[in-house]
């Protein structure tokens, strides 16, 4: 399936008990008010994935995993394969989130193998990249991010859809966001990196911005050149905020 024009994906991380299903119901109820060019996706914790997939079935709400294993099945306690996410009806899987890179030592090579697994299962991987505050202060942002992109691409990058999410680590969950110029610079560099690596196929992938996206800053961030949507953490847990961000993506 090709990418939508804009993607607003909610990354619930390790948040949400069953009561949070009400938030998903509220998002689904308001989907008719969201422009058809905008796709909304929820990436819940594994415990809520099945009921959310059931709620989302036959609606415009897409479901995604927060991570997947590179293998299709086997003795990997606690892990979930891309095939399992696909079996649930998921369309996306996040790979290489900075919290996975930090907490679980995931290298670009591991992230690329997970993105390849996503394609094998027919999913669209959302491949996360982003610099630390130290790297930004040292003037290395573009170099760090483009090298992560190059090394995290799946084998099948030229033939199957994928999404890049640029998430500066220092902006995640902090309320801090880069300036419009800083976001524009990195997104342009990612686009150039993709077209260098893939030729014309590098023009298609959406490049999301992530890191403290909220209803009050979404319109500004979502209208920057080459910003194809958002990967939203904290603000995706509340239906009204998540919907407001999706509305801001088209300026409605
Ligand atoms: P945040 O998280 O929106 O809470 O900053 C974004 C993310 O980590 O995907």
Short mmCIF file of N, CA, C and O and ligand atoms in Angstrom, two decimals, residues 9-11 13 94 97-99 128 165 167-168 171-176 209-214 231-236, ligand 1:
data_model
loop_
_atom_site.label_atom_id
_atom_site.label_comp_id
_atom_site.label_asym_id
_atom_site.label_seq_id
_atom_site.Cartn_x
_atom_site.Cartn_y
_atom_site.Cartn_z
N UNK A 9 0.88 9.61 13.41
CA UNK A 9 0.96 8.33 14.12
C UNK A 9 1.17 8.58 15.61
O UNK A 9 2.01 9.40 15.99
N UNK A 10 0.40 7.89 16.42
CA UNK A 10 0.51 8.02 17.87
C UNK A 10 1.30 6.86 18.44
O UNK A 10 0.96 5.71 18.22
N UNK A 11 2.37 7.18 19.14
CA UNK A 11 3.21 6.17 19.78
C UNK A 11 2.89 6.18 21.27
O UNK A 11 3.32 7.08 21.98
N UNK A 13 3.86 4.20 23.52
CA UNK A 13 4.96 3.73 24.38
C UNK A 13 4.41 2.78 25.45
O UNK A 13 3.46 2.06 25.19
N UNK A 94 6.80 0.70 14.08
CA UNK A 94 7.90 1.61 14.37
C UNK A 94 9.15 0.77 14.58
O UNK A 94 9.10 -0.26 15.27
N UNK A 97 13.15 3.33 17.29
CA UNK A 97 12.87 4.49 18.15
C UNK A 97 14.08 4.72 19.07
O UNK A 97 14.72 3.76 19.50
N UNK A 98 14.37 5.97 19.38
CA UNK A 98 15.58 6.25 20.17
C UNK A 98 15.53 5.55 21.53
O UNK A 98 16.57 5.19 22.09
N UNK A 99 14.30 5.32 22.04
CA UNK A 99 14.22 4.61 23.33
C UNK A 99 14.62 3.14 23.16
O UNK A 99 15.19 2.54 24.07
N UNK A 128 12.93 5.35 12.79
CA UNK A 128 13.21 6.56 13.57
C UNK A 128 14.70 6.87 13.60
O UNK A 128 15.53 5.96 13.76
N UNK A 165 10.98 8.80 10.50
CA UNK A 165 10.56 9.76 11.53
C UNK A 165 11.80 10.41 12.10
O UNK A 165 12.65 9.72 12.69
N UNK A 167 13.27 12.41 14.88
CA UNK A 167 12.94 12.74 16.27
C UNK A 167 14.21 13.11 17.03
O UNK A 167 14.95 12.22 17.48
N UNK A 168 14.48 14.42 17.18
CA UNK A 168 15.64 14.80 17.98
C UNK A 168 15.44 14.26 19.41
O UNK A 168 14.39 14.48 20.02
N UNK A 171 14.23 16.47 22.13
CA UNK A 171 12.88 17.04 22.01
C UNK A 171 11.81 16.06 22.45
O UNK A 171 10.63 16.42 22.57
N UNK A 172 12.19 14.81 22.70
CA UNK A 172 11.19 13.78 23.03
C UNK A 172 10.78 13.90 24.49
O UNK A 172 11.61 13.77 25.40
N UNK A 173 9.50 14.18 24.70
CA UNK A 173 8.94 14.21 26.04
C UNK A 173 9.44 15.37 26.89
O UNK A 173 9.24 15.40 28.10
N UNK A 174 10.09 16.36 26.28
CA UNK A 174 10.68 17.45 27.06
C UNK A 174 9.92 18.76 26.92
O UNK A 174 10.17 19.69 27.69
N UNK A 175 9.05 18.85 25.92
CA UNK A 175 8.37 20.12 25.66
C UNK A 175 9.23 21.05 24.81
O UNK A 175 8.80 22.12 24.42
N UNK A 176 10.47 20.63 24.52
CA UNK A 176 11.35 21.44 23.65
C UNK A 176 11.14 21.00 22.20
O UNK A 176 10.95 19.81 21.94
N UNK A 209 7.95 14.39 11.50
CA UNK A 209 8.68 15.01 12.61
C UNK A 209 8.10 14.45 13.91
O UNK A 209 6.87 14.28 14.02
N UNK A 210 8.95 14.19 14.88
CA UNK A 210 8.48 13.75 16.20
C UNK A 210 9.31 14.39 17.30
O UNK A 210 10.51 14.65 17.13
N UNK A 211 8.67 14.63 18.44
CA UNK A 211 9.34 15.24 19.59
C UNK A 211 8.53 16.42 20.06
O UNK A 211 8.58 17.50 19.48
N UNK A 212 7.73 16.17 21.13
CA UNK A 212 6.92 17.23 21.75
C UNK A 212 5.96 17.91 20.78
O UNK A 212 5.74 19.12 20.87
N UNK A 213 5.40 17.14 19.84
CA UNK A 213 4.33 17.70 19.00
C UNK A 213 3.05 17.78 19.84
O UNK A 213 2.66 16.81 20.49
N UNK A 214 2.45 18.96 19.86
CA UNK A 214 1.25 19.24 20.65
C UNK A 214 0.26 20.00 19.77
O UNK A 214 0.65 20.53 18.74
N UNK A 231 5.07 11.93 14.36
CA UNK A 231 5.04 10.79 15.27
C UNK A 231 4.87 11.41 16.66
O UNK A 231 5.72 12.18 17.12
N UNK A 232 3.73 11.13 17.26
CA UNK A 232 3.31 11.84 18.47
C UNK A 232 3.34 10.90 19.66
O UNK A 232 2.72 9.83 19.62
N UNK A 233 4.04 11.28 20.71
CA UNK A 233 4.06 10.46 21.92
C UNK A 233 2.96 10.89 22.87
O UNK A 233 1.79 10.58 22.70
N UNK A 234 3.35 11.67 23.89
CA UNK A 234 2.44 12.05 24.97
C UNK A 234 1.07 12.55 24.52
O UNK A 234 0.04 12.13 25.04
N UNK A 235 1.06 13.43 23.52
CA UNK A 235 -0.20 14.04 23.10
C UNK A 235 -1.11 13.06 22.36
O UNK A 235 -2.28 13.38 22.11
N UNK A 236 -0.60 11.88 22.01
CA UNK A 236 -1.47 10.91 21.31
C UNK A 236 -2.32 10.11 22.28
O UNK A 236 -3.22 9.39 21.87
P1 LIG B 1 6.63 12.97 22.58
O1 LIG B 1 7.26 11.59 21.99
O2 LIG B 1 5.62 13.43 21.58
O3 LIG B 1 6.03 12.58 23.89
O4 LIG B 1 7.78 13.92 22.71
C1 LIG B 1 7.52 11.43 20.63
C2 LIG B 1 8.11 10.08 20.36
O5 LIG B 1 8.99 9.64 21.09
O6 LIG B 1 7.69 9.39 19.40
#
